[in-house]
Tab-separated table of C-alpha atoms in Angstrom:
chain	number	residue	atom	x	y	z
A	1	UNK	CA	7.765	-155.586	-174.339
A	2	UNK	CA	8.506	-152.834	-171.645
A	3	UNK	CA	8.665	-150.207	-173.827
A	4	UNK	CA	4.864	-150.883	-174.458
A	5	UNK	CA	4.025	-151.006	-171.508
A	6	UNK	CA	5.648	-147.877	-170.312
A	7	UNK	CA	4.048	-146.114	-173.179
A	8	UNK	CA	0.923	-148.015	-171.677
A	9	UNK	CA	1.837	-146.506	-169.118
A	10	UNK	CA	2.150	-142.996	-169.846
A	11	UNK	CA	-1.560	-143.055	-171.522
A	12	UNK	CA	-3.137	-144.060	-168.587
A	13	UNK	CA	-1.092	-141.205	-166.865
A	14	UNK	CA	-1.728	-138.892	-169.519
A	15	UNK	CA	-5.534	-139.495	-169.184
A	16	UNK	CA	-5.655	-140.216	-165.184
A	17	UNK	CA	-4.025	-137.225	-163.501
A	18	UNK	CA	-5.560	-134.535	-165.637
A	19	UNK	CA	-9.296	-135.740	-165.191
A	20	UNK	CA	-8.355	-136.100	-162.057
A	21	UNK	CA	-7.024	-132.636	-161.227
A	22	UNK	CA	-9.234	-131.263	-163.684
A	23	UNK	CA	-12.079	-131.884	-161.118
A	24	UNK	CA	-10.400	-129.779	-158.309
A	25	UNK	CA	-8.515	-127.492	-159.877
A	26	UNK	CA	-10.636	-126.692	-163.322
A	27	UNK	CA	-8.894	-127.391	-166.872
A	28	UNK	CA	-11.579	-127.878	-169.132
A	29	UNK	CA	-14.933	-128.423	-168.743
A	30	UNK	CA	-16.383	-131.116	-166.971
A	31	UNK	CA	-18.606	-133.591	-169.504
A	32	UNK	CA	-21.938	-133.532	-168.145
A	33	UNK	CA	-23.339	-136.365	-170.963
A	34	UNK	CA	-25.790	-135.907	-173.572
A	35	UNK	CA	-28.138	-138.584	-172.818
A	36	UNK	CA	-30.792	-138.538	-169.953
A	37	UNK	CA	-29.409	-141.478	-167.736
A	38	UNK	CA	-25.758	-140.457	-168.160
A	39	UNK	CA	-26.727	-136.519	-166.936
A	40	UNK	CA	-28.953	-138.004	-164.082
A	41	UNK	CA	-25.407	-139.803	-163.057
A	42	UNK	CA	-23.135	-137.566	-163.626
A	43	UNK	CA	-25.264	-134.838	-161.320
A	44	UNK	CA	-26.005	-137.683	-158.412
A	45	UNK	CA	-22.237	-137.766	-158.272
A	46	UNK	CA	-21.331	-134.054	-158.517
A	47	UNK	CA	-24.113	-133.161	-155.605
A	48	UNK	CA	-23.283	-136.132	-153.485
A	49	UNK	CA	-19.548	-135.767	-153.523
A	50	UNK	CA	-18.924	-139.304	-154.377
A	51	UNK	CA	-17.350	-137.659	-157.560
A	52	UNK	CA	-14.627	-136.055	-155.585
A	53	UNK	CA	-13.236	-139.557	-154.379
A	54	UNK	CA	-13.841	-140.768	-158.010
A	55	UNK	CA	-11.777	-137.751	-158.857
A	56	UNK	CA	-9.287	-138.264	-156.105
A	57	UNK	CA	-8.245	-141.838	-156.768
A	58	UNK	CA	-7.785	-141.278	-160.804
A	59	UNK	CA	-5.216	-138.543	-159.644
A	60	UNK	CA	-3.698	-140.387	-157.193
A	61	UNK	CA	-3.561	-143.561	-159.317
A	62	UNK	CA	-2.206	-141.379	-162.462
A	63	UNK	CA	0.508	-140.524	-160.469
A	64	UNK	CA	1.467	-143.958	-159.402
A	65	UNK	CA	1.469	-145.156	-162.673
A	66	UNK	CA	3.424	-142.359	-163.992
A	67	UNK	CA	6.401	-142.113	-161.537
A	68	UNK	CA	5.981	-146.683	-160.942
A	69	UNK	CA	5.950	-146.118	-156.941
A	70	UNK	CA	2.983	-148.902	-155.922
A	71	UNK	CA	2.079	-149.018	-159.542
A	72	UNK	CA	0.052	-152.521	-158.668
A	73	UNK	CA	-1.917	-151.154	-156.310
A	74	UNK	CA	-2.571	-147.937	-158.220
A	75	UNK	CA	-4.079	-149.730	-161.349
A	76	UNK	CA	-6.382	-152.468	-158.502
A	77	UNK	CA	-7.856	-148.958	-156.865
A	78	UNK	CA	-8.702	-147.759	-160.075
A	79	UNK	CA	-9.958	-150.532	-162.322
A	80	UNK	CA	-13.250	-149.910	-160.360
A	81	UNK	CA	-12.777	-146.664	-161.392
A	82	UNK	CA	-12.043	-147.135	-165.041
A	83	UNK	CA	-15.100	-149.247	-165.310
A	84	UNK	CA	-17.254	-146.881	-164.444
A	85	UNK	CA	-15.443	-144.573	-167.034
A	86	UNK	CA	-16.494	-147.184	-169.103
A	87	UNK	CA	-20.154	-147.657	-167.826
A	88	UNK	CA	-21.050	-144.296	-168.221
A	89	UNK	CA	-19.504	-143.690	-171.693
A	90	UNK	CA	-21.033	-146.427	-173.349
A	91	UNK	CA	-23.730	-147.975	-171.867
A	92	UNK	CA	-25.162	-144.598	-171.009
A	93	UNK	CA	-23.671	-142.717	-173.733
A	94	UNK	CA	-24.540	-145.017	-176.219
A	95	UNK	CA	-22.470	-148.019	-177.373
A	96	UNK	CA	-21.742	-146.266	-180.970
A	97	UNK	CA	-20.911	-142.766	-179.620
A	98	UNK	CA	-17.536	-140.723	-179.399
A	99	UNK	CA	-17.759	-140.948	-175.185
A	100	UNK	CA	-17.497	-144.778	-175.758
A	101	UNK	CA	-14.244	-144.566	-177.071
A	102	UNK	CA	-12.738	-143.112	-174.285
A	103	UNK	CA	-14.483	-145.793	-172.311
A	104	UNK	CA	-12.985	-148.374	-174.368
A	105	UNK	CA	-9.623	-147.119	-174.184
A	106	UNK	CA	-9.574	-146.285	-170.220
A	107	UNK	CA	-11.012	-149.581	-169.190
A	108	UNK	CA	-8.808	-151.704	-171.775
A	109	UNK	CA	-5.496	-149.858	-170.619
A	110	UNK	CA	-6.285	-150.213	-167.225
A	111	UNK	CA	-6.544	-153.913	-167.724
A	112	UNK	CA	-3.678	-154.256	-169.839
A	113	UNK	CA	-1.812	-152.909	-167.581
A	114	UNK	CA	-2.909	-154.896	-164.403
A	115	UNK	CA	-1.830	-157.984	-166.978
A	116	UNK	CA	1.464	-156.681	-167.485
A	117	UNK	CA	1.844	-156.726	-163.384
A	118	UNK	CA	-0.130	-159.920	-163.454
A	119	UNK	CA	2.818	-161.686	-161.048
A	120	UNK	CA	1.692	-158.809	-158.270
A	121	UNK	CA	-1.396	-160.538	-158.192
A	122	UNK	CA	-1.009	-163.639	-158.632
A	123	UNK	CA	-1.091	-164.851	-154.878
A	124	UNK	CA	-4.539	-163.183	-155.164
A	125	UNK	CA	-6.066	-165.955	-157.449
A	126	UNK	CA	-5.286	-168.846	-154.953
A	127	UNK	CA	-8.373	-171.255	-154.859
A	128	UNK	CA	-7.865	-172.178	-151.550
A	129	UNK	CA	-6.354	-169.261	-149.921
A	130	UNK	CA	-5.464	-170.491	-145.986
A	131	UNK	CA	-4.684	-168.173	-142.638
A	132	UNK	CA	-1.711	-169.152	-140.342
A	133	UNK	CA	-3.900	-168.761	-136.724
A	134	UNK	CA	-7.154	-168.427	-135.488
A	135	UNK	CA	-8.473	-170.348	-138.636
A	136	UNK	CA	-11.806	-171.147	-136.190
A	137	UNK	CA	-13.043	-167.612	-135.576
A	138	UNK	CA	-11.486	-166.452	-139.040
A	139	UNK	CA	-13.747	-168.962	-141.299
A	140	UNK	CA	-16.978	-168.284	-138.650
A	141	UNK	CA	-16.144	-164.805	-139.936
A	142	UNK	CA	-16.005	-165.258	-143.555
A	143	UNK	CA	-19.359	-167.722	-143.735
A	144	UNK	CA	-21.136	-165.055	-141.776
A	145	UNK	CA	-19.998	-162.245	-143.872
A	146	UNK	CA	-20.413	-164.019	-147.300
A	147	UNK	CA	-23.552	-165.155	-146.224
A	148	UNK	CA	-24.885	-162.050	-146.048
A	149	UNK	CA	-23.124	-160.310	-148.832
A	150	UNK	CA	-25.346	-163.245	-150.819
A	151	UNK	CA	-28.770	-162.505	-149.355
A	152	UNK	CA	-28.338	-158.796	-149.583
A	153	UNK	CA	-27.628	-159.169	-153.085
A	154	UNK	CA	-29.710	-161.936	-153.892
A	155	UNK	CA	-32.453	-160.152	-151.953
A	156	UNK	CA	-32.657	-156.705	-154.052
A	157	UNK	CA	-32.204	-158.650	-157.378
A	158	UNK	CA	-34.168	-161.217	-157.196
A	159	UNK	CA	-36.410	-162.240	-153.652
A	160	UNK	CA	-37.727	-159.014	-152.802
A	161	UNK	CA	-38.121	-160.505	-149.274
A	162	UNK	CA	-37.292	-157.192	-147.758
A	163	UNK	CA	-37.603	-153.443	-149.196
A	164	UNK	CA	-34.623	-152.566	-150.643
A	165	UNK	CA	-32.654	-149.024	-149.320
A	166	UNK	CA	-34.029	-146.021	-151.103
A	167	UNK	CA	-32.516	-143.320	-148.532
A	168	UNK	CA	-34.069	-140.415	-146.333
A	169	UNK	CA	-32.150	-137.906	-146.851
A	170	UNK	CA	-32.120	-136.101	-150.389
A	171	UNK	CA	-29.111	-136.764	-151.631
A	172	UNK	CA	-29.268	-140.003	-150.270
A	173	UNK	CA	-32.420	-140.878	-152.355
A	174	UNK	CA	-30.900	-138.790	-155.267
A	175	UNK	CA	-27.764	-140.923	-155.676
A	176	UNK	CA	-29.653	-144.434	-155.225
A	177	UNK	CA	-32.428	-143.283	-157.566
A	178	UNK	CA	-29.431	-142.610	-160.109
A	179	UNK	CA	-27.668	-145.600	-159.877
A	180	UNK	CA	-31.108	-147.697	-159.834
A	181	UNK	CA	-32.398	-145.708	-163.016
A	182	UNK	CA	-28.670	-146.266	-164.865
A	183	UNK	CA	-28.916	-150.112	-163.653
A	184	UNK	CA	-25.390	-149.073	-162.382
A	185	UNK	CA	-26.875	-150.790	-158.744
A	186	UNK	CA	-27.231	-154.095	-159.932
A	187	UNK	CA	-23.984	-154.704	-161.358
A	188	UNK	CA	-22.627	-153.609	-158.186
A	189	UNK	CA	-24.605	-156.177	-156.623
A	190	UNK	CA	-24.154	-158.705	-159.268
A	191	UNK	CA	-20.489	-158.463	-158.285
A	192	UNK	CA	-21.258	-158.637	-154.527
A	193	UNK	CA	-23.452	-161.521	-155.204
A	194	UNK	CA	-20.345	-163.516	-157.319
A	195	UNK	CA	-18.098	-162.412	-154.367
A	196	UNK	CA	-20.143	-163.346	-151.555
A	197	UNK	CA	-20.523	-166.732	-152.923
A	198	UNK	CA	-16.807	-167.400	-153.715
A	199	UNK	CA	-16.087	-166.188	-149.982
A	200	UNK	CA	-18.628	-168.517	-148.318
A	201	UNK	CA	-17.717	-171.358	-150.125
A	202	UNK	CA	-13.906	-170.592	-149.146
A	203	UNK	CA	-12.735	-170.324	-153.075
A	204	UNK	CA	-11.000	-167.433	-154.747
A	205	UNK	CA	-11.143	-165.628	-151.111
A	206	UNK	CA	-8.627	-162.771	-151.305
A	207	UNK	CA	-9.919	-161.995	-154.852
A	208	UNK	CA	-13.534	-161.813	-153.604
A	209	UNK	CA	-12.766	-159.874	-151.046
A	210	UNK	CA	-11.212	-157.316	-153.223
A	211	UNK	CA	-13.605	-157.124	-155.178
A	212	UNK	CA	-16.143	-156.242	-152.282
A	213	UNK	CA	-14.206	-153.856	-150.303
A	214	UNK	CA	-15.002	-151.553	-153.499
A	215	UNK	CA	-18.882	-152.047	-152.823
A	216	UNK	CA	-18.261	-152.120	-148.961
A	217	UNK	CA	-16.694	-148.775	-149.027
A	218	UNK	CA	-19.390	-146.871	-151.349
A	219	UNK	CA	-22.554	-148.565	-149.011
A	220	UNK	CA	-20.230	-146.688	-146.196
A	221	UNK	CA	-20.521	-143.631	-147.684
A	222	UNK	CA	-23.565	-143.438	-148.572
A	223	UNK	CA	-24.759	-144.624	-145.254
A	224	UNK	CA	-22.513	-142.530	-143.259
A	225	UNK	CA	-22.527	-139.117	-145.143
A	226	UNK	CA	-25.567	-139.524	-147.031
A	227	UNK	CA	-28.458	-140.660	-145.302
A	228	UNK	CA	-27.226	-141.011	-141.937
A	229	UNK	CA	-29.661	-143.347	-140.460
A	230	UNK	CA	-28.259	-144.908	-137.346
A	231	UNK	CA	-28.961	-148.745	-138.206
A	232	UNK	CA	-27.696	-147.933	-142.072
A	233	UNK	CA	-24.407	-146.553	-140.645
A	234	UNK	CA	-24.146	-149.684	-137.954
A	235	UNK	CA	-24.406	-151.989	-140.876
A	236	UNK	CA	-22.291	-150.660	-143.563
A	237	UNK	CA	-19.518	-149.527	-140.571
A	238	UNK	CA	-19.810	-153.840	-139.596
A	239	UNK	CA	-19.899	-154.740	-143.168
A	240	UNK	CA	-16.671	-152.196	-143.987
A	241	UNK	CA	-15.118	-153.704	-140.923
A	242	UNK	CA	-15.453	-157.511	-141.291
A	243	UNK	CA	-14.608	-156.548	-144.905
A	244	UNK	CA	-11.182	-155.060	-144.119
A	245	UNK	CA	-10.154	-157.508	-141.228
A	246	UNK	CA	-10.534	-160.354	-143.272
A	247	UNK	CA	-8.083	-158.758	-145.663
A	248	UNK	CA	-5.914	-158.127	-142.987
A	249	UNK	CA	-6.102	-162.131	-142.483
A	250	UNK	CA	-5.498	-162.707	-145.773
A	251	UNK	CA	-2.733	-160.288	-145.700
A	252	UNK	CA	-0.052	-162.416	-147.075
A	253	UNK	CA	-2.189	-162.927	-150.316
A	254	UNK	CA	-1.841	-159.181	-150.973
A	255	UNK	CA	1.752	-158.280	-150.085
A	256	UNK	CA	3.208	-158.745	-153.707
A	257	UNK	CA	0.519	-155.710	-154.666
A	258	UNK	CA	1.585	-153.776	-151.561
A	259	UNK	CA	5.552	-153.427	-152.611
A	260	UNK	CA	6.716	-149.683	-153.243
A	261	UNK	CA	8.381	-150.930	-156.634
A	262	UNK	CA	7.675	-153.368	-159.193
A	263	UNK	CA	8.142	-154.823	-162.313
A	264	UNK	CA	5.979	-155.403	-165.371
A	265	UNK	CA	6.069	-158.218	-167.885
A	266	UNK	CA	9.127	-157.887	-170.377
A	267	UNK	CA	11.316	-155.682	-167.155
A	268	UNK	CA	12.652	-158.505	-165.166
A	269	UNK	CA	14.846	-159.573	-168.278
A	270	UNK	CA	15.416	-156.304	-169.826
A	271	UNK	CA	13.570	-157.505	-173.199
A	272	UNK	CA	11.828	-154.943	-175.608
């Protein structure tokens, strides 16, 4: 068993740290796609510089992987990552094409390999996930942030109560006309809507949070460096923030993912 996976993990490596150097330091050409939705994408990213933290955690998470120093958290940075790999190689690509393969394979090693470390995140998956002190101001803090993780969501893909963000600035509007036109948006809220209804209802928290610190970090960015509207940066700087401090009180859940060195599946007993 841990011979697969370290040959699981060298293909992930093998694949991770040249894309991701490739896109600083140039290798081979970048893909640009072949399909109109997948080259609207791929140039949103590229002009907006979201690409370069795309690029930035694939290296950085290669190298984890490679050398095992916090392999667990390497592979939960870049699943997100890896699914967009995935989204844009065969949903945009096309489901039958070459670019789908890769897809496939980055997205299925990355989650093989978060498998084989599945004790890392175990603590994660606790239903009811509880805080040692100030459990008053902590919950008021989840139910208002959950709350409206839901009705943001819930607003843009289905109420329509408010106008959704389109941007002012060009590449602002060029990167949210992208993902709206590659329907890469509403998974991204699909996800925040799933999350912000397992963290107001108090199940699955440190999970859901996880999972939304990914969105919570990308509506920073583009808020902050993209359109720069002073009530867009407010909210996603409040949103980032009651985001990340609710980790930090759910710390405990997440120190098995934060440990320098770890095992996989098979390496505790020394079996093949």
């Amino acid at each position: 068993m841990k011979y697969g996976v370290w040959f699981l993990r060298l293909l992930f490596a093998s694949w991770m740290i040249p894309a991701g150097l490739n896109h600083f330091v140039e290798i081979f050409p970048q893909p640009m796609g072949s399909q109109p939705l997948s080259m609207e994408l791929i140039v949103a990213l590229l002009d907006s510089g979201l690409f370069d933290l795309v690029k930035a955690v694939e290296l950085i998470a290669g190298i984890g992987v490679l050398f095992g120093v916090y392999t667990p958290l390497a592979l939960l940075i870049c699943l997100p990552v890896s699914f967009g790999v995935f989204y844009w190689d065969a949903p945009l690509e096309g489901w039958g094409s070459i670019a789908a393969l890769f897809g496939y394979g980055t997205l299925l090693c990355n989650t093989l390999l978060c498998l084989a470390y599945f004790k890392c995140y175990r603590a994660m998956f606790a239903l009811r996930a509880d805080v040692s002190d100030k459990k008053s101001l902590i919950t008021a803090g989840r139910v208002v942030f959950g709350a409206w993780m839901v009705l943001f969501a819930a607003n843009i893909l289905f109420l329509s109560i408010w106008s959704a963000p389109v941007g002012t600035e060009p590449l602002a509007q060029q990167l949210m006309e992208s993902l709206v036109n590659s329907r890469l948006l509403h998974v991204a809220l699909a996800v925040q809507l799933f999350a912000g209804v397992l963290i107001l209802a108090g199940v699955f928290v440190p999970l859901a949070l996880c999972l939304q610190m990914n969105i919570s970090t990308c509506a920073l960015y583009w808020a902050l460096v993209l359109d720069q509207q002073p009530l867009g940066i407010a909210l996603s700087l409040v949103a980032f923030a009651l985001n990340g401090l609710l980790m930090l009180a759910y710390l405990r859940y997440y120190t098995d993912i934060l440990q320098r060195h770890s095992v996989a599946i098979g390496e505790q007993t020394g079996s093949d």
